[in-house]
Amino acid sequence: MSLFVKDPQARIDHEIDWSAYLAAQTLIASSWAVEPEEVGGLVVEESAFEEQRSSARLAGGVVGRLYRLTNHVMLSDGQVDERSVTIRVEER
């Protein structure tokens, strides 16, 4: 799992490139989840996906907290997969 640092005031896009994990498949659905869910915490404002990439616009977060951002995807052959990263929020 990768670690990224985010300022609580920043609105940033995070992307996962799935191409290395996909043989002949493509993404047909994508959703994002943040743990823990809390007031003032990290939120996914927007999300999108293409055939081999998915992205989420992140906002907020409590300084000093760690969040797990998970991307759940469905592939064109019916398989389901997910990848997670850790986001640490700190003033920058």
Short mmCIF file of N, CA, C and O in Angstrom, two decimals:
data_model
loop_
_atom_site.label_atom_id
_atom_site.label_comp_id
_atom_site.label_asym_id
_atom_site.label_seq_id
_atom_site.Cartn_x
_atom_site.Cartn_y
_atom_site.Cartn_z
N MET A 1 0.85 -1.17 0.00
CA MET A 1 0.00 0.00 0.00
C MET A 1 0.90 1.24 0.00
O MET A 1 1.86 1.31 0.73
N SER A 2 0.57 2.20 -0.83
CA SER A 2 1.35 3.43 -0.96
C SER A 2 0.86 4.48 0.03
O SER A 2 -0.29 4.48 0.43
N LEU A 3 1.77 5.43 0.39
CA LEU A 3 1.43 6.52 1.30
C LEU A 3 1.57 7.85 0.56
O LEU A 3 2.59 8.11 -0.08
N PHE A 4 0.52 8.67 0.65
CA PHE A 4 0.51 10.00 0.05
C PHE A 4 0.18 11.01 1.14
O PHE A 4 -0.56 10.71 2.07
N VAL A 5 0.71 12.24 1.01
CA VAL A 5 0.44 13.32 1.96
C VAL A 5 -0.46 14.34 1.28
O VAL A 5 -0.25 14.69 0.12
N LYS A 6 -1.46 14.81 2.03
CA LYS A 6 -2.42 15.78 1.49
C LYS A 6 -2.64 16.89 2.51
O LYS A 6 -2.81 16.62 3.69
N ASP A 7 -2.65 18.14 2.05
CA ASP A 7 -3.01 19.27 2.89
C ASP A 7 -4.53 19.28 3.07
O ASP A 7 -5.26 18.97 2.12
N PRO A 8 -5.04 19.64 4.26
CA PRO A 8 -6.49 19.61 4.47
C PRO A 8 -7.26 20.60 3.59
O PRO A 8 -8.45 20.39 3.33
N GLN A 9 -6.60 21.64 3.10
CA GLN A 9 -7.27 22.62 2.24
C GLN A 9 -7.19 22.27 0.76
O GLN A 9 -7.88 22.87 -0.06
N ALA A 10 -6.36 21.31 0.42
CA ALA A 10 -6.15 20.95 -0.99
C ALA A 10 -7.31 20.12 -1.53
O ALA A 10 -7.92 19.33 -0.81
N ARG A 11 -7.60 20.33 -2.79
CA ARG A 11 -8.53 19.48 -3.56
C ARG A 11 -7.67 18.88 -4.66
O ARG A 11 -7.26 19.58 -5.57
N ILE A 12 -7.36 17.58 -4.52
CA ILE A 12 -6.43 16.94 -5.45
C ILE A 12 -7.07 15.72 -6.11
O ILE A 12 -7.96 15.08 -5.55
N ASP A 13 -6.58 15.41 -7.30
CA ASP A 13 -7.00 14.20 -8.00
C ASP A 13 -6.00 13.09 -7.71
O ASP A 13 -4.78 13.31 -7.75
N HIS A 14 -6.52 11.92 -7.41
CA HIS A 14 -5.68 10.74 -7.23
C HIS A 14 -6.11 9.74 -8.30
O HIS A 14 -7.30 9.53 -8.51
N GLU A 15 -5.13 9.13 -8.95
CA GLU A 15 -5.42 8.22 -10.06
C GLU A 15 -4.78 6.87 -9.83
O GLU A 15 -3.68 6.78 -9.28
N ILE A 16 -5.46 5.82 -10.25
CA ILE A 16 -4.87 4.48 -10.27
C ILE A 16 -4.86 4.02 -11.71
O ILE A 16 -5.88 4.01 -12.39
N ASP A 17 -3.67 3.65 -12.18
CA ASP A 17 -3.50 3.10 -13.52
C ASP A 17 -3.56 1.58 -13.40
O ASP A 17 -2.67 0.96 -12.82
N TRP A 18 -4.61 1.00 -13.91
CA TRP A 18 -4.85 -0.43 -13.80
C TRP A 18 -4.22 -1.23 -14.94
O TRP A 18 -4.29 -2.45 -14.95
N SER A 19 -3.61 -0.58 -15.91
CA SER A 19 -3.16 -1.26 -17.13
C SER A 19 -2.21 -2.43 -16.86
O SER A 19 -2.25 -3.43 -17.57
N ALA A 20 -1.37 -2.35 -15.85
CA ALA A 20 -0.44 -3.43 -15.55
C ALA A 20 -1.15 -4.68 -15.03
O ALA A 20 -0.59 -5.78 -15.08
N TYR A 21 -2.37 -4.53 -14.54
CA TYR A 21 -3.12 -5.65 -13.97
C TYR A 21 -4.15 -6.22 -14.94
O TYR A 21 -4.75 -7.25 -14.65
N LEU A 22 -4.36 -5.56 -16.05
CA LEU A 22 -5.40 -5.96 -16.99
C LEU A 22 -4.78 -6.65 -18.20
O LEU A 22 -3.94 -6.06 -18.87
N ALA A 23 -5.20 -7.85 -18.49
CA ALA A 23 -4.72 -8.51 -19.70
C ALA A 23 -5.52 -7.92 -20.87
O ALA A 23 -5.19 -6.87 -21.37
N ALA A 24 -6.59 -8.57 -21.25
CA ALA A 24 -7.43 -8.05 -22.32
C ALA A 24 -8.68 -7.37 -21.77
O ALA A 24 -9.53 -6.93 -22.51
N GLN A 25 -8.77 -7.28 -20.43
CA GLN A 25 -9.95 -6.69 -19.80
C GLN A 25 -9.88 -5.16 -19.80
O GLN A 25 -8.82 -4.58 -19.98
N THR A 26 -11.02 -4.56 -19.54
CA THR A 26 -11.12 -3.12 -19.33
C THR A 26 -11.98 -2.87 -18.10
O THR A 26 -12.71 -3.76 -17.65
N LEU A 27 -11.91 -1.68 -17.56
CA LEU A 27 -12.77 -1.30 -16.44
C LEU A 27 -14.17 -1.00 -16.97
O LEU A 27 -14.31 -0.28 -17.96
N ILE A 28 -15.18 -1.55 -16.31
CA ILE A 28 -16.56 -1.22 -16.69
C ILE A 28 -17.32 -0.54 -15.55
O ILE A 28 -18.41 -0.03 -15.75
N ALA A 29 -16.72 -0.54 -14.35
CA ALA A 29 -17.31 0.16 -13.21
C ALA A 29 -16.21 0.46 -12.21
O ALA A 29 -15.22 -0.27 -12.10
N SER A 30 -16.38 1.56 -11.47
CA SER A 30 -15.39 1.97 -10.48
C SER A 30 -16.10 2.73 -9.37
O SER A 30 -16.96 3.57 -9.63
N SER A 31 -15.73 2.42 -8.13
CA SER A 31 -16.24 3.18 -6.98
C SER A 31 -15.10 3.36 -5.98
O SER A 31 -14.14 2.59 -5.97
N TRP A 32 -15.23 4.39 -5.17
CA TRP A 32 -14.19 4.73 -4.19
C TRP A 32 -14.79 4.76 -2.80
O TRP A 32 -15.94 5.15 -2.62
N ALA A 33 -13.99 4.38 -1.80
CA ALA A 33 -14.41 4.43 -0.40
C ALA A 33 -13.27 4.99 0.44
O ALA A 33 -12.09 4.75 0.14
N VAL A 34 -13.63 5.73 1.49
CA VAL A 34 -12.65 6.29 2.42
C VAL A 34 -12.96 5.74 3.81
O VAL A 34 -14.11 5.72 4.24
N GLU A 35 -11.93 5.29 4.50
CA GLU A 35 -12.06 4.85 5.90
C GLU A 35 -11.00 5.56 6.72
O GLU A 35 -9.85 5.65 6.26
N PRO A 36 -11.28 6.07 7.88
CA PRO A 36 -12.63 6.10 8.47
C PRO A 36 -13.46 7.24 7.90
O PRO A 36 -12.92 8.24 7.41
N GLU A 37 -14.77 7.07 7.95
CA GLU A 37 -15.69 8.17 7.63
C GLU A 37 -15.87 8.98 8.90
O GLU A 37 -16.14 8.41 9.95
N GLU A 38 -15.70 10.30 8.80
CA GLU A 38 -15.84 11.15 9.97
C GLU A 38 -16.17 12.58 9.54
O GLU A 38 -15.88 12.97 8.42
N VAL A 39 -16.75 13.33 10.44
CA VAL A 39 -17.06 14.73 10.17
C VAL A 39 -15.76 15.48 9.92
O VAL A 39 -14.81 15.36 10.71
N GLY A 40 -15.69 16.21 8.81
CA GLY A 40 -14.49 16.95 8.46
C GLY A 40 -13.39 16.09 7.87
O GLY A 40 -12.31 16.57 7.60
N GLY A 41 -13.67 14.82 7.67
CA GLY A 41 -12.67 13.89 7.18
C GLY A 41 -12.48 13.96 5.67
O GLY A 41 -13.12 14.75 4.97
N LEU A 42 -11.59 13.13 5.19
CA LEU A 42 -11.31 13.03 3.77
C LEU A 42 -12.55 12.55 3.03
O LEU A 42 -13.22 11.61 3.48
N VAL A 43 -12.88 13.21 1.92
CA VAL A 43 -14.04 12.81 1.12
C VAL A 43 -13.67 12.75 -0.35
O VAL A 43 -12.77 13.44 -0.82
N VAL A 44 -14.39 11.91 -1.07
CA VAL A 44 -14.27 11.84 -2.53
C VAL A 44 -15.35 12.76 -3.09
O VAL A 44 -16.54 12.49 -2.94
N GLU A 45 -14.93 13.87 -3.69
CA GLU A 45 -15.89 14.83 -4.26
C GLU A 45 -16.41 14.39 -5.61
O GLU A 45 -17.57 14.61 -5.93
N GLU A 46 -15.54 13.83 -6.44
CA GLU A 46 -15.90 13.40 -7.80
C GLU A 46 -15.08 12.17 -8.13
O GLU A 46 -14.00 11.96 -7.56
N SER A 47 -15.58 11.37 -9.05
CA SER A 47 -14.79 10.24 -9.53
C SER A 47 -15.10 9.99 -11.00
O SER A 47 -16.14 10.40 -11.51
N ALA A 48 -14.17 9.31 -11.66
CA ALA A 48 -14.31 8.99 -13.07
C ALA A 48 -13.46 7.77 -13.38
O ALA A 48 -12.59 7.39 -12.59
N PHE A 49 -13.74 7.15 -14.54
CA PHE A 49 -12.87 6.06 -14.98
C PHE A 49 -12.88 5.97 -16.49
O PHE A 49 -13.81 6.43 -17.16
N GLU A 50 -11.80 5.41 -17.01
CA GLU A 50 -11.64 5.11 -18.43
C GLU A 50 -11.40 3.62 -18.52
O GLU A 50 -11.50 2.91 -17.52
N GLU A 51 -11.02 3.14 -19.69
CA GLU A 51 -10.82 1.70 -19.87
C GLU A 51 -9.75 1.11 -18.95
O GLU A 51 -9.87 -0.02 -18.52
N GLN A 52 -8.69 1.88 -18.64
CA GLN A 52 -7.58 1.33 -17.85
C GLN A 52 -7.18 2.20 -16.66
O GLN A 52 -6.22 1.87 -15.96
N ARG A 53 -7.91 3.29 -16.41
CA ARG A 53 -7.56 4.18 -15.30
C ARG A 53 -8.81 4.63 -14.57
O ARG A 53 -9.87 4.78 -15.16
N SER A 54 -8.64 4.88 -13.27
CA SER A 54 -9.73 5.44 -12.48
C SER A 54 -9.17 6.60 -11.67
O SER A 54 -7.98 6.63 -11.34
N SER A 55 -10.02 7.57 -11.36
CA SER A 55 -9.55 8.73 -10.61
C SER A 55 -10.61 9.22 -9.64
O SER A 55 -11.80 8.96 -9.82
N ALA A 56 -10.14 9.91 -8.60
CA ALA A 56 -11.02 10.48 -7.59
C ALA A 56 -10.47 11.82 -7.17
O ALA A 56 -9.26 11.98 -6.98
N ARG A 57 -11.35 12.83 -7.03
CA ARG A 57 -10.95 14.13 -6.50
C ARG A 57 -11.18 14.10 -4.99
O ARG A 57 -12.29 13.86 -4.52
N LEU A 58 -10.10 14.33 -4.23
CA LEU A 58 -10.14 14.26 -2.77
C LEU A 58 -10.15 15.65 -2.17
O LEU A 58 -9.47 16.55 -2.64
N ALA A 59 -10.92 15.80 -1.09
CA ALA A 59 -10.99 17.08 -0.38
C ALA A 59 -11.05 16.81 1.12
O ALA A 59 -11.42 15.73 1.56
N GLY A 60 -10.68 17.84 1.90
CA GLY A 60 -10.82 17.77 3.35
C GLY A 60 -9.78 16.90 4.02
O GLY A 60 -8.72 16.63 3.49
N GLY A 61 -10.15 16.45 5.20
CA GLY A 61 -9.27 15.63 6.01
C GLY A 61 -8.88 16.34 7.29
O GLY A 61 -8.76 17.57 7.33
N VAL A 62 -8.72 15.58 8.35
CA VAL A 62 -8.33 16.11 9.66
C VAL A 62 -6.82 15.99 9.79
O VAL A 62 -6.25 14.90 9.57
N VAL A 63 -6.15 17.10 10.14
CA VAL A 63 -4.69 17.12 10.29
C VAL A 63 -4.26 16.05 11.29
O VAL A 63 -4.85 15.89 12.36
N GLY A 64 -3.25 15.29 10.89
CA GLY A 64 -2.70 14.24 11.74
C GLY A 64 -3.35 12.87 11.55
O GLY A 64 -2.88 11.88 12.11
N ARG A 65 -4.40 12.80 10.75
CA ARG A 65 -5.12 11.53 10.56
C ARG A 65 -4.60 10.78 9.34
O ARG A 65 -4.12 11.38 8.38
N LEU A 66 -4.73 9.47 9.40
CA LEU A 66 -4.46 8.58 8.27
C LEU A 66 -5.79 8.06 7.76
O LEU A 66 -6.67 7.69 8.55
N TYR A 67 -5.93 8.01 6.44
CA TYR A 67 -7.15 7.50 5.81
C TYR A 67 -6.77 6.43 4.80
O TYR A 67 -5.72 6.53 4.15
N ARG A 68 -7.62 5.44 4.67
CA ARG A 68 -7.44 4.43 3.63
C ARG A 68 -8.41 4.78 2.50
O ARG A 68 -9.62 4.87 2.71
N LEU A 69 -7.86 4.98 1.31
CA LEU A 69 -8.64 5.26 0.11
C LEU A 69 -8.61 3.99 -0.75
O LEU A 69 -7.53 3.53 -1.13
N THR A 70 -9.78 3.43 -1.01
CA THR A 70 -9.87 2.17 -1.75
C THR A 70 -10.68 2.35 -3.02
O THR A 70 -11.75 2.93 -3.00
N ASN A 71 -10.14 1.84 -4.12
CA ASN A 71 -10.82 1.84 -5.40
C ASN A 71 -11.28 0.42 -5.71
O ASN A 71 -10.47 -0.49 -5.82
N HIS A 72 -12.59 0.23 -5.82
CA HIS A 72 -13.19 -1.05 -6.20
C HIS A 72 -13.55 -0.96 -7.67
O HIS A 72 -14.19 0.01 -8.08
N VAL A 73 -13.14 -1.96 -8.46
CA VAL A 73 -13.46 -1.95 -9.88
C VAL A 73 -14.07 -3.27 -10.32
O VAL A 73 -13.80 -4.32 -9.74
N MET A 74 -14.89 -3.18 -11.37
CA MET A 74 -15.39 -4.37 -12.04
C MET A 74 -14.78 -4.39 -13.44
O MET A 74 -14.73 -3.35 -14.10
N LEU A 75 -14.31 -5.56 -13.85
CA LEU A 75 -13.66 -5.71 -15.13
C LEU A 75 -14.63 -6.26 -16.17
O LEU A 75 -15.65 -6.86 -15.82
N SER A 76 -14.29 -6.08 -17.43
CA SER A 76 -15.16 -6.47 -18.53
C SER A 76 -15.44 -7.97 -18.57
O SER A 76 -16.45 -8.39 -19.15
N ASP A 77 -14.60 -8.78 -17.95
CA ASP A 77 -14.85 -10.23 -17.92
C ASP A 77 -15.58 -10.66 -16.65
O ASP A 77 -15.70 -11.85 -16.38
N GLY A 78 -16.05 -9.69 -15.86
CA GLY A 78 -16.82 -10.00 -14.65
C GLY A 78 -16.01 -10.07 -13.37
O GLY A 78 -16.58 -10.16 -12.29
N GLN A 79 -14.69 -10.06 -13.47
CA GLN A 79 -13.88 -10.08 -12.26
C GLN A 79 -14.01 -8.76 -11.50
O GLN A 79 -14.30 -7.72 -12.09
N VAL A 80 -13.76 -8.82 -10.20
CA VAL A 80 -13.80 -7.65 -9.33
C VAL A 80 -12.44 -7.55 -8.63
O VAL A 80 -11.87 -8.55 -8.22
N ASP A 81 -11.93 -6.33 -8.50
CA ASP A 81 -10.63 -6.14 -7.85
C ASP A 81 -10.66 -4.83 -7.08
O ASP A 81 -11.59 -4.02 -7.23
N GLU A 82 -9.65 -4.60 -6.26
CA GLU A 82 -9.53 -3.33 -5.55
C GLU A 82 -8.07 -3.05 -5.22
O GLU A 82 -7.26 -3.97 -5.10
N ARG A 83 -7.76 -1.77 -5.09
CA ARG A 83 -6.44 -1.30 -4.67
C ARG A 83 -6.67 -0.21 -3.64
O ARG A 83 -7.60 0.59 -3.76
N SER A 84 -5.78 -0.16 -2.64
CA SER A 84 -5.90 0.85 -1.58
C SER A 84 -4.59 1.61 -1.43
O SER A 84 -3.51 1.07 -1.68
N VAL A 85 -4.72 2.87 -1.03
CA VAL A 85 -3.57 3.71 -0.68
C VAL A 85 -3.89 4.37 0.65
O VAL A 85 -5.05 4.49 1.04
N THR A 86 -2.85 4.80 1.33
CA THR A 86 -3.01 5.52 2.58
C THR A 86 -2.74 6.99 2.33
O THR A 86 -1.76 7.34 1.67
N ILE A 87 -3.62 7.84 2.85
CA ILE A 87 -3.48 9.29 2.73
C ILE A 87 -3.26 9.85 4.13
O ILE A 87 -4.08 9.62 5.02
N ARG A 88 -2.15 10.56 4.33
CA ARG A 88 -1.90 11.25 5.61
C ARG A 88 -2.18 12.72 5.39
O ARG A 88 -1.69 13.33 4.43
N VAL A 89 -2.96 13.31 6.27
CA VAL A 89 -3.29 14.73 6.15
C VAL A 89 -2.39 15.53 7.09
O VAL A 89 -2.31 15.24 8.29
N GLU A 90 -1.71 16.53 6.51
CA GLU A 90 -0.87 17.42 7.30
C GLU A 90 -0.79 18.78 6.62
O GLU A 90 -0.92 18.87 5.41
N GLU A 91 -0.60 19.80 7.42
CA GLU A 91 -0.43 21.16 6.89
C GLU A 91 0.85 21.20 6.09
O GLU A 91 1.89 20.71 6.53
N ARG A 92 0.78 21.79 4.90
CA ARG A 92 1.98 21.87 4.05
C ARG A 92 2.27 23.30 3.70
O ARG A 92 1.47 24.11 3.64
#
